[in-house]
Every structure is written in structure tokens, then in C-alpha cells.
PDB file of C-alpha atoms and ligand atoms in Angstrom:
ATOM      1  CA  MET A 966       0.658  29.413 -40.843  1.00 92.00           C
ATOM      2  CA  ASN A 967      -2.971  30.177 -41.736  1.00 94.00           C
ATOM      3  CA  ALA A 968      -6.248  28.442 -40.781  1.00 95.00           C
ATOM      4  CA  SER A 969      -9.984  29.767 -40.529  1.00 95.00           C
ATOM      5  CA  PRO A 970     -10.707  31.539 -37.819  1.00 95.00           C
ATOM      6  CA  ALA A 971     -12.988  28.493 -37.631  1.00 95.00           C
ATOM      7  CA  ASP A 972     -10.298  25.940 -37.094  1.00 96.00           C
ATOM      8  CA  GLN A 973      -8.660  27.454 -34.691  1.00 96.00           C
ATOM      9  CA  ARG A 974     -11.818  27.878 -32.009  1.00 96.00           C
ATOM     10  CA  ARG A 975     -12.215  24.102 -33.152  1.00 97.00           C
ATOM     11  CA  LEU A 976      -9.026  23.645 -31.459  1.00 97.00           C
ATOM     12  CA  LEU A 977      -9.998  24.747 -27.726  1.00 97.00           C
ATOM     13  CA  GLU A 978     -12.403  21.631 -27.930  1.00 97.00           C
ATOM     14  CA  VAL A 979      -9.606  19.764 -28.686  1.00 97.00           C
ATOM     15  CA  ALA A 980      -7.193  21.227 -26.753  1.00 97.00           C
ATOM     16  CA  GLU A 981      -9.516  20.977 -23.499  1.00 97.00           C
ATOM     17  CA  LEU A 982     -10.065  17.415 -24.409  1.00 98.00           C
ATOM     18  CA  ASP A 983      -7.094  16.726 -24.480  1.00 97.00           C
ATOM     19  CA  THR A 984      -6.683  17.982 -20.858  1.00 96.00           C
ATOM     20  CA  ARG A 985      -9.252  15.911 -20.171  1.00 97.00           C
ATOM     21  CA  ILE A 986      -7.527  12.780 -21.294  1.00 97.00           C
ATOM     22  CA  ARG A 987      -4.351  13.436 -19.482  1.00 96.00           C
ATOM     23  CA  GLN A 988      -6.769  14.065 -16.556  1.00 96.00           C
ATOM     24  CA  ALA A 989      -8.042  10.623 -17.087  1.00 97.00           C
ATOM     25  CA  ASP A 990      -5.050   8.889 -18.050  1.00 97.00           C
ATOM     26  CA  SER A 991      -3.342   9.725 -14.798  1.00 96.00           C
ATOM     27  CA  ALA A 992      -6.112   9.081 -12.347  1.00 95.00           C
ATOM     28  CA  ARG A 993      -6.286   5.461 -14.202  1.00 95.00           C
ATOM     29  CA  ARG A 994      -2.420   4.164 -14.274  1.00 95.00           C
ATOM     30  CA  ASN A 995      -2.555   5.735 -10.533  1.00 94.00           C
ATOM     31  CA  PRO A 996      -5.297   6.331  -8.771  1.00 95.00           C
ATOM     32  CA  PRO A 997      -5.302   8.084  -5.498  1.00 93.00           C
ATOM     33  CA  GLN A 998      -5.290   4.890  -3.540  1.00 95.00           C
ATOM     34  CA  ALA A 999      -2.273   3.839  -4.608  1.00 94.00           C
ATOM     35  CA  ALA A1000       0.066   4.455  -2.348  1.00 95.00           C
ATOM     36  CA  ARG A1001      -1.572   3.943   0.714  1.00 95.00           C
ATOM     37  CA  VAL A1002      -2.413   0.510  -0.470  1.00 95.00           C
ATOM     38  CA  GLN A1003       1.327  -0.013  -1.197  1.00 95.00           C
ATOM     39  CA  GLN A1004       1.938   1.067   1.988  1.00 96.00           C
ATOM     40  CA  LEU A1005      -0.628  -1.470   3.705  1.00 96.00           C
ATOM     41  CA  LEU A1006       1.265  -4.048   1.154  1.00 95.00           C
ATOM     42  CA  ALA A1007       4.394  -3.558   3.237  1.00 97.00           C
ATOM     43  CA  ARG A1008       3.294  -2.814   6.191  1.00 97.00           C
ATOM     44  CA  ARG A1009       1.969  -6.163   6.413  1.00 96.00           C
ATOM     45  CA  GLN A1010       4.129  -8.037   5.394  1.00 97.00           C
ATOM     46  CA  GLU A1011       5.928  -6.628   8.577  1.00 97.00           C
ATOM     47  CA  LEU A1012       2.967  -7.633  10.358  1.00 98.00           C
ATOM     48  CA  SER A1013       3.172 -10.585   9.112  1.00 98.00           C
ATOM     49  CA  GLN A1014       6.877 -11.391  10.165  1.00 98.00           C
ATOM     50  CA  GLU A1015       6.465 -10.262  13.400  1.00 98.00           C
ATOM     51  CA  LEU A1016       2.935 -12.985  13.575  1.00 98.00           C
ATOM     52  CA  THR A1017       5.255 -15.688  12.602  1.00 98.00           C
ATOM     53  CA  THR A1018       7.457 -14.547  15.657  1.00 98.00           C
ATOM     54  CA  ARG A1019       4.806 -14.584  17.872  1.00 98.00           C
ATOM     55  CA  LEU A1020       3.401 -18.029  17.636  1.00 98.00           C
ATOM     56  CA  GLY A1021       7.286 -19.076  17.117  1.00 98.00           C
ATOM     57  CA  ALA A1022       7.178 -18.073  20.623  1.00 98.00           C
ATOM     58  CA  ARG A1023       3.707 -19.499  21.740  1.00 98.00           C
ATOM     59  CA  ASP A1024       4.246 -23.312  19.806  1.00 98.00           C
ATOM     60  CA  ASP A1025       7.225 -23.595  22.025  1.00 98.00           C
ATOM     61  CA  LEU A1026       5.488 -22.943  25.199  1.00 98.00           C
ATOM     62  CA  ARG A1027       2.648 -25.132  24.008  1.00 98.00           C
ATOM     63  CA  ALA A1028       5.275 -28.206  23.488  1.00 98.00           C
ATOM     64  CA  ASP A1029       6.874 -26.955  26.901  1.00 98.00           C
ATOM     65  CA  LEU A1030       3.429 -27.329  28.780  1.00 98.00           C
ATOM     66  CA  ALA A1031       2.546 -31.236  26.799  1.00 98.00           C
ATOM     67  CA  ARG A1032       6.542 -32.132  27.845  1.00 98.00           C
ATOM     68  CA  ILE A1033       5.587 -30.854  31.524  1.00 97.00           C
ATOM     69  CA  GLU A1034       2.055 -33.241  31.009  1.00 97.00           C
ATOM     70  CA  SER A1035       3.531 -36.146  30.226  1.00 98.00           C
ATOM     71  CA  ASP A1036       6.080 -35.789  33.188  1.00 98.00           C
ATOM     72  CA  VAL A1037       3.329 -35.445  35.361  1.00 97.00           C
ATOM     73  CA  ALA A1038       2.113 -38.013  33.919  1.00 97.00           C
ATOM     74  CA  VAL A1039       4.987 -40.514  34.366  1.00 97.00           C
ATOM     75  CA  VAL A1040       5.521 -39.291  37.741  1.00 98.00           C
ATOM     76  CA  ASP A1041       1.668 -40.483  38.944  1.00 97.00           C
ATOM     77  CA  ALA A1042       1.687 -43.646  36.260  1.00 98.00           C
ATOM     78  CA  ARG A1043       4.901 -43.851  39.253  1.00 97.00           C
ATOM     79  CA  ARG A1044       3.399 -42.906  42.377  1.00 97.00           C
ATOM     80  CA  THR A1045      -0.043 -44.919  41.612  1.00 97.00           C
ATOM     81  CA  ARG A1046       2.180 -48.325  41.427  1.00 97.00           C
ATOM     82  CA  ASP A1047       4.172 -47.742  43.953  1.00 96.00           C
ATOM     83  CA  ALA A1048       1.307 -47.549  46.438  1.00 96.00           C
ATOM     84  CA  GLU A1049       0.002 -50.155  45.829  1.00 96.00           C
ATOM     85  CA  ARG A1050       3.082 -52.026  46.295  1.00 96.00           C
ATOM     86  CA  LEU A1051       3.101 -50.223  49.788  1.00 95.00           C
ATOM     87  CA  ASN A1052       0.014 -51.691  49.997  1.00 94.00           C
ATOM     88  CA  SER A1053       0.771 -55.345  49.353  1.00 94.00           C
ATOM     89  CA  THR A1054       4.296 -55.675  50.543  1.00 92.00           C
ATOM     90  CA  SER A1055       5.622 -57.469  53.863  1.00 91.00           C
ATOM     91  CA  ASN A1056       9.020 -56.617  53.081  1.00 94.00           C
ATOM     92  CA  VAL A1057      10.071 -53.508  55.458  1.00 94.00           C
ATOM     93  CA  LYS A1058      12.681 -52.836  53.328  1.00 95.00           C
ATOM     94  CA  GLU A1059      10.910 -52.780  50.087  1.00 94.00           C
ATOM     95  CA  ALA A1060       7.964 -50.622  52.272  1.00 95.00           C
ATOM     96  CA  GLN A1061      10.956 -48.149  54.041  1.00 96.00           C
ATOM     97  CA  GLY A1062      12.379 -47.884  49.974  1.00 96.00           C
ATOM     98  CA  LEU A1063       8.737 -46.807  48.412  1.00 96.00           C
ATOM     99  CA  GLU A1064       8.033 -44.771  50.623  1.00 96.00           C
ATOM    100  CA  SER A1065      10.983 -42.783  50.352  1.00 97.00           C
ATOM    101  CA  GLU A1066      10.225 -43.144  46.720  1.00 96.00           C
ATOM    102  CA  LEU A1067       7.230 -41.410  47.164  1.00 97.00           C
ATOM    103  CA  ALA A1068       8.387 -38.970  48.944  1.00 97.00           C
ATOM    104  CA  SER A1069      10.321 -38.035  46.058  1.00 97.00           C
ATOM    105  CA  LEU A1070       7.779 -38.316  43.453  1.00 97.00           C
ATOM    106  CA  ALA A1071       5.762 -35.739  46.176  1.00 97.00           C
ATOM    107  CA  ARG A1072       8.494 -33.347  45.912  1.00 98.00           C
ATOM    108  CA  ARG A1073       8.888 -33.635  41.464  1.00 97.00           C
ATOM    109  CA  LYS A1074       5.172 -33.955  41.438  1.00 97.00           C
ATOM    110  CA  SER A1075       5.325 -30.386  42.683  1.00 97.00           C
ATOM    111  CA  ASP A1076       8.026 -28.714  41.148  1.00 98.00           C
ATOM    112  CA  LEU A1077       6.753 -30.288  38.179  1.00 98.00           C
ATOM    113  CA  GLU A1078       3.396 -28.194  38.988  1.00 97.00           C
ATOM    114  CA  ASP A1079       4.799 -25.086  39.786  1.00 98.00           C
ATOM    115  CA  ALA A1080       7.051 -25.013  36.400  1.00 97.00           C
ATOM    116  CA  GLU A1081       3.383 -25.577  34.553  1.00 97.00           C
ATOM    117  CA  LEU A1082       1.424 -22.795  36.197  1.00 97.00           C
ATOM    118  CA  GLU A1083       4.691 -20.291  35.099  1.00 98.00           C
ATOM    119  CA  ILE A1084       4.213 -21.754  31.456  1.00 98.00           C
ATOM    120  CA  MET A1085       0.803 -21.478  31.740  1.00 98.00           C
ATOM    121  CA  GLU A1086       0.682 -18.210  32.265  1.00 98.00           C
ATOM    122  CA  ARG A1087       3.289 -17.161  30.250  1.00 98.00           C
ATOM    123  CA  LEU A1088       1.382 -18.978  27.103  1.00 98.00           C
ATOM    124  CA  GLU A1089      -1.773 -17.155  27.923  1.00 98.00           C
ATOM    125  CA  GLU A1090       0.261 -14.157  27.442  1.00 98.00           C
ATOM    126  CA  ALA A1091       1.418 -15.354  23.995  1.00 98.00           C
ATOM    127  CA  GLU A1092      -1.655 -16.257  23.054  1.00 98.00           C
ATOM    128  CA  SER A1093      -3.320 -12.709  23.693  1.00 98.00           C
ATOM    129  CA  ALA A1094      -0.365 -11.200  21.857  1.00 98.00           C
ATOM    130  CA  VAL A1095      -0.784 -13.654  19.270  1.00 98.00           C
ATOM    131  CA  ALA A1096      -4.702 -12.710  18.809  1.00 98.00           C
ATOM    132  CA  ALA A1097      -3.512  -8.991  19.178  1.00 98.00           C
ATOM    133  CA  GLN A1098      -1.605  -9.276  15.846  1.00 98.00           C
ATOM    134  CA  GLU A1099      -4.165 -11.301  14.680  1.00 98.00           C
ATOM    135  CA  ALA A1100      -6.650  -8.085  15.026  1.00 98.00           C
ATOM    136  CA  VAL A1101      -3.816  -5.186  14.096  1.00 98.00           C
ATOM    137  CA  ILE A1102      -3.363  -7.735  10.703  1.00 98.00           C
ATOM    138  CA  ALA A1103      -7.606  -7.864   9.952  1.00 98.00           C
ATOM    139  CA  GLU A1104      -7.429  -4.122  10.254  1.00 97.00           C
ATOM    140  CA  THR A1105      -4.748  -4.011   7.967  1.00 97.00           C
ATOM    141  CA  ASN A1106      -6.418  -5.708   5.387  1.00 97.00           C
ATOM    142  CA  ALA A1107      -9.573  -4.012   6.346  1.00 97.00           C
ATOM    143  CA  GLU A1108      -8.513  -0.475   5.027  1.00 97.00           C
ATOM    144  CA  GLY A1109      -6.774  -2.419   1.844  1.00 96.00           C
ATOM    145  CA  SER A1110      -9.431  -3.918   0.740  1.00 96.00           C
ATOM    146  CA  THR A1111     -11.347  -0.649   0.651  1.00 97.00           C
ATOM    147  CA  LEU A1112      -9.122   1.328  -0.841  1.00 97.00           C
ATOM    148  CA  SER A1113      -8.352  -1.560  -3.167  1.00 96.00           C
ATOM    149  CA  GLY A1114     -12.510  -1.441  -3.643  1.00 96.00           C
ATOM    150  CA  GLU A1115     -11.994   2.287  -3.908  1.00 97.00           C
ATOM    151  CA  ALA A1116      -9.378   2.732  -6.096  1.00 96.00           C
ATOM    152  CA  LYS A1117     -11.110  -0.222  -9.586  1.00 96.00           C
ATOM    153  CA  SER A1118     -14.057   2.172  -8.835  1.00 97.00           C
ATOM    154  CA  VAL A1119     -11.837   5.202 -10.170  1.00 96.00           C
ATOM    155  CA  VAL A1120     -10.210   3.492 -12.647  1.00 97.00           C
ATOM    156  CA  ALA A1121     -12.759   2.274 -14.338  1.00 98.00           C
ATOM    157  CA  GLU A1122     -14.571   5.642 -14.015  1.00 97.00           C
ATOM    158  CA  SER A1123     -11.243   7.278 -15.345  1.00 97.00           C
ATOM    159  CA  THR A1124     -10.620   4.595 -18.083  1.00 98.00           C
ATOM    160  CA  ALA A1125     -14.376   5.678 -19.284  1.00 98.00           C
ATOM    161  CA  LEU A1126     -13.492   8.924 -19.516  1.00 97.00           C
ATOM    162  CA  PHE A1127     -10.560   8.538 -21.288  1.00 98.00           C
ATOM    163  CA  GLU A1128     -12.418   6.596 -23.910  1.00 98.00           C
ATOM    164  CA  ALA A1129     -15.685   9.037 -23.888  1.00 98.00           C
ATOM    165  CA  ALA A1130     -12.920  12.071 -24.485  1.00 98.00           C
ATOM    166  CA  SER A1131     -10.984   9.602 -26.682  1.00 98.00           C
ATOM    167  CA  ARG A1132     -13.510   9.759 -29.300  1.00 98.00           C
ATOM    168  CA  ASP A1133     -14.455  13.032 -28.734  1.00 98.00           C
ATOM    169  CA  ARG A1134     -11.322  14.283 -29.708  1.00 97.00           C
ATOM    170  CA  THR A1135     -10.745  11.675 -32.961  1.00 97.00           C
ATOM    171  CA  ALA A1136     -13.644  13.537 -33.834  1.00 97.00           C
ATOM    172  CA  VAL A1137     -13.398  17.085 -33.647  1.00 97.00           C
ATOM    173  CA  ALA A1138     -10.082  16.433 -34.566  1.00 96.00           C
ATOM    174  CA  GLY A1139     -10.974  14.563 -37.685  1.00 95.00           C
ATOM    175  CA  SER A1140     -12.855  18.668 -38.890  1.00 95.00           C
ATOM    176  CA  ILE A1141      -9.517  20.766 -38.303  1.00 96.00           C
ATOM    177  CA  GLY A1142      -7.173  21.047 -41.470  1.00 94.00           C
ATOM    178  CA  ALA A1143      -4.059  18.298 -41.170  1.00 95.00           C
ATOM    179  CA  ASP A1144      -1.779  21.418 -40.368  1.00 96.00           C
ATOM    180  CA  LEU A1145      -3.310  23.094 -38.214  1.00 97.00           C
ATOM    181  CA  LEU A1146      -3.718  20.137 -35.745  1.00 97.00           C
ATOM    182  CA  ALA A1147       0.101  19.180 -36.847  1.00 97.00           C
ATOM    183  CA  TYR A1148       0.894  22.609 -35.609  1.00 97.00           C
ATOM    184  CA  TYR A1149      -1.208  22.821 -32.492  1.00 97.00           C
ATOM    185  CA  GLU A1150       0.022  19.384 -31.956  1.00 97.00           C
ATOM    186  CA  ARG A1151       4.234  20.133 -32.235  1.00 97.00           C
ATOM    187  CA  VAL A1152       3.563  23.485 -29.804  1.00 96.00           C
ATOM    188  CA  ALA A1153       1.015  21.643 -27.314  1.00 97.00           C
ATOM    189  CA  THR A1154       3.769  19.222 -26.708  1.00 96.00           C
ATOM    190  CA  ARG A1155       5.629  22.207 -24.157  1.00 95.00           C
ATOM    191  CA  SER A1156       2.096  24.576 -23.585  1.00 95.00           C
ATOM    192  CA  ALA A1157      -1.309  24.745 -23.946  1.00 95.00           C
ATOM    193  CA  GLY A1158      -1.416  23.724 -27.420  1.00 97.00           C
ATOM    194  CA  ALA A1159      -3.944  26.137 -27.844  1.00 97.00           C
ATOM    195  CA  ALA A1160      -6.444  28.920 -25.389  1.00 97.00           C
ATOM    196  CA  LEU A1161      -8.368  31.470 -25.565  1.00 97.00           C
ATOM    197  CA  LEU A1162      -7.196  35.030 -25.702  1.00 97.00           C
ATOM    198  CA  ARG A1163      -9.331  36.988 -23.400  1.00 96.00           C
ATOM    199  CA  ARG A1164      -9.572  40.486 -22.550  1.00 95.00           C
ATOM    200  CA  GLY A1165      -5.885  40.660 -23.484  1.00 94.00           C
ATOM    201  CA  THR A1166      -4.686  37.627 -20.983  1.00 97.00           C
ATOM    202  CA  CYS A1167      -3.277  34.305 -22.443  1.00 97.00           C
ATOM    203  CA  GLU A1168      -5.644  31.802 -21.159  1.00 96.00           C
ATOM    204  CA  GLY A1169      -2.782  28.820 -21.543  1.00 96.00           C
ATOM    205  CA  CYS A1170      -0.292  31.107 -19.119  1.00 96.00           C
ATOM    206  CA  ARG A1171      -2.264  33.483 -17.406  1.00 96.00           C
ATOM    207  CA  MET A1172      -0.159  36.058 -19.197  1.00 96.00           C
ATOM    208  CA  VAL A1173      -1.635  39.482 -19.672  1.00 96.00           C
ATOM    209  CA  LEU A1174       0.072  40.919 -23.406  1.00 96.00           C
ATOM    210  CA  ALA A1175       2.131  43.516 -23.824  1.00 95.00           C
ATOM    211  CA  GLY A1176       0.439  46.515 -25.160  1.00 95.00           C
ATOM    212  CA  THR A1177       3.039  46.301 -28.376  1.00 96.00           C
ATOM    213  CA  ASP A1178       1.731  42.982 -28.420  1.00 95.00           C
ATOM    214  CA  MET A1179      -2.145  43.150 -27.904  1.00 95.00           C
ATOM    215  CA  GLN A1180      -1.875  45.990 -31.005  1.00 95.00           C
ATOM    216  CA  ALA A1181      -0.021  43.162 -33.404  1.00 95.00           C
ATOM    217  CA  ILE A1182      -2.135  40.982 -32.908  1.00 95.00           C
ATOM    218  CA  ARG A1183      -5.334  43.700 -33.633  1.00 94.00           C
ATOM    219  CA  LEU A1184      -3.598  44.459 -36.827  1.00 95.00           C
ATOM    220  CA  SER A1185      -3.151  40.309 -37.827  1.00 95.00           C
ATOM    221  CA  ALA A1186      -5.387  39.109 -40.445  1.00 95.00           C
ATOM    222  CA  GLU A1187      -7.937  36.500 -38.944  1.00 94.00           C
ATOM    223  CA  ASP A1188      -6.712  33.466 -40.647  1.00 95.00           C
ATOM    224  CA  LEU A1189      -3.293  34.022 -39.788  1.00 97.00           C
ATOM    225  CA  VAL A1190      -2.544  31.619 -36.601  1.00 97.00           C
ATOM    226  CA  VAL A1191      -0.918  33.778 -33.504  1.00 97.00           C
ATOM    227  CA  THR A1192       0.197  32.706 -30.532  1.00 96.00           C
ATOM    228  CA  CYS A1193       1.285  33.749 -26.407  1.00 96.00           C
ATOM    229  CA  PRO A1194       4.662  35.818 -27.044  1.00 95.00           C
ATOM    230  CA  GLU A1195       4.924  34.030 -23.611  1.00 95.00           C
ATOM    231  CA  CYS A1196       4.011  30.351 -23.735  1.00 96.00           C
ATOM    232  CA  GLY A1197       4.236  29.832 -27.315  1.00 96.00           C
ATOM    233  CA  CYS A1198       0.396  28.251 -27.554  1.00 97.00           C
ATOM    234  CA  ILE A1199      -1.483  29.296 -30.319  1.00 97.00           C
ATOM    235  CA  LEU A1200      -3.747  31.923 -29.071  1.00 97.00           C
ATOM    236  CA  VAL A1201      -7.102  31.722 -30.252  1.00 97.00           C
ATOM    237  CA  ARG A1202      -8.932  35.055 -30.873  1.00 96.00           C
ATOM    238  CA  THR A1203     -13.138  35.309 -29.566  1.00 92.00           C
ATOM    239  CA  GLU A1204     -15.142  38.670 -29.266  1.00 92.00           C
ATOM    240  CA  GLU A1205     -13.477  38.037 -25.711  1.00 91.00           C
ATOM    241  CA  SER A1206     -11.110  38.888 -26.530  1.00 92.00           C
ATOM    242  CA  GLY A1207     -11.001  42.764 -26.033  1.00 86.00           C
ATOM    243  CA  LEU A1208      -8.760  43.968 -29.206  1.00 85.00           C
TER     244      LEU A1208
HETATM  245 ZN1  LIG B2796       0.339  31.860 -23.092  1.00 58.06          ZN
END
């Protein structure tokens, strides 16, 4: 393959733009925050399940408390009614019955109040557990939305870089002979494509060329396209090459 030294040098620009295009493309497809955002989404799902469990426990206790309160109201109504009847009765037997019932209602009320206190304590704990879980979820959401915002900026910046580099690449590639460009593109699928030969080193793979390889390049015509014996990329010769 033959190509003018100027075209060969322009391949270095194409190779550099291709590197930038690849990096920008990778960053816009998979910004560095993406993995953590995925983790947080999974974590939030687990946290929400636990919150549902805690809310369920709290609601059960609220229902228990409401039931006890309604039982207390029934007992209170009955005590008021019995007390009024006791005040107005002159029947001794009825009075004894009412007194006995009032005593049993008092015990019942005391039992209900003990149970109510216990439920209220448990309800307080259940409410704290719900609040704690909600706080953890809020923290997770805050971290997630910060990272999502950062990721969006990275995607926007990378997309702009990608588009700018792609435009530049089209312009530079358009000024290079089609055969040379096609050769570069073939080589670029398995190497840097084109690299500077700097002081006897291939900048594509960082290998120092053997003396015999350097000698062969030294003897090659300027317009002969030479490649790195190690990585196969096109070696572009300049005054820096050490030839
Ligand atoms: Zn190389």
C-alpha cells in the first residue's frame, strides 16, 4: 500500500478522533454513575417491601387499639346506665345484681385499660420503625436523584463530545485517499489503527522496534505504508521517529 506522507500523517488525527469517539460513546451509553443508580433502585425496592411490612404491623396495632377503645366505650355506657338504674331502684335484689355487674364492669375496664396501654407502647415502637424506614428510603432517593442528575450531565457532555468528534472525523477522513482510509479501518479493528513511530517505539502498542525492523523502515520509500511488526497498526513516520 502506498500513500503520500501527508495522508499518512492525517491518519494520526483520525486515530485520535476515533479514540475520542469511542470514549465518548462508552461514557454516554454507560455513565460512571449508572451502576450505583441500579444498585440504589434495587435497594429501594427491598426497603419499600420492608416498609410495607412495618406499615402493616402498625395498622394492625391501630386496629387493635380502636377495637379496645370501642370496647371501653361499651363498658362505660353500660356502667353509666347501671349506675342510673341503681340510683333509681328500690328493689334490693335488683340493686344487688346491679352492684355485682358494676364490679365486674370495673374489672373489665381495668383489664381493657391495661391492654390499651400495652398496645399504645407497641404502637409507638411500630410508628418509630415506620419513620426510621421512611428516613432510610428518603436518603436512598436523595442519593439516587443526585446521581441520576450527574449521569444526565455526563450523557449530555459525552453526546456533545461524540458529535463534535464525529464531525471532525468526517472532515479529516474526507481529505484522505479512500484506499488508505479503508486500509486503516481494517487494521483499526484489531489495533490502534495508526500510530506515530516515535524514537523507535510504536505508540500504538508501546513496543520498541528491533534494529532490523527499524533498518527495514529506514530503507522504505516515504510513500510506502509500513506497519508495526508487533500490533499491526500503520506506523506513521515523522522527524521524531528516530530513523
Ligand atoms: Zn505496535
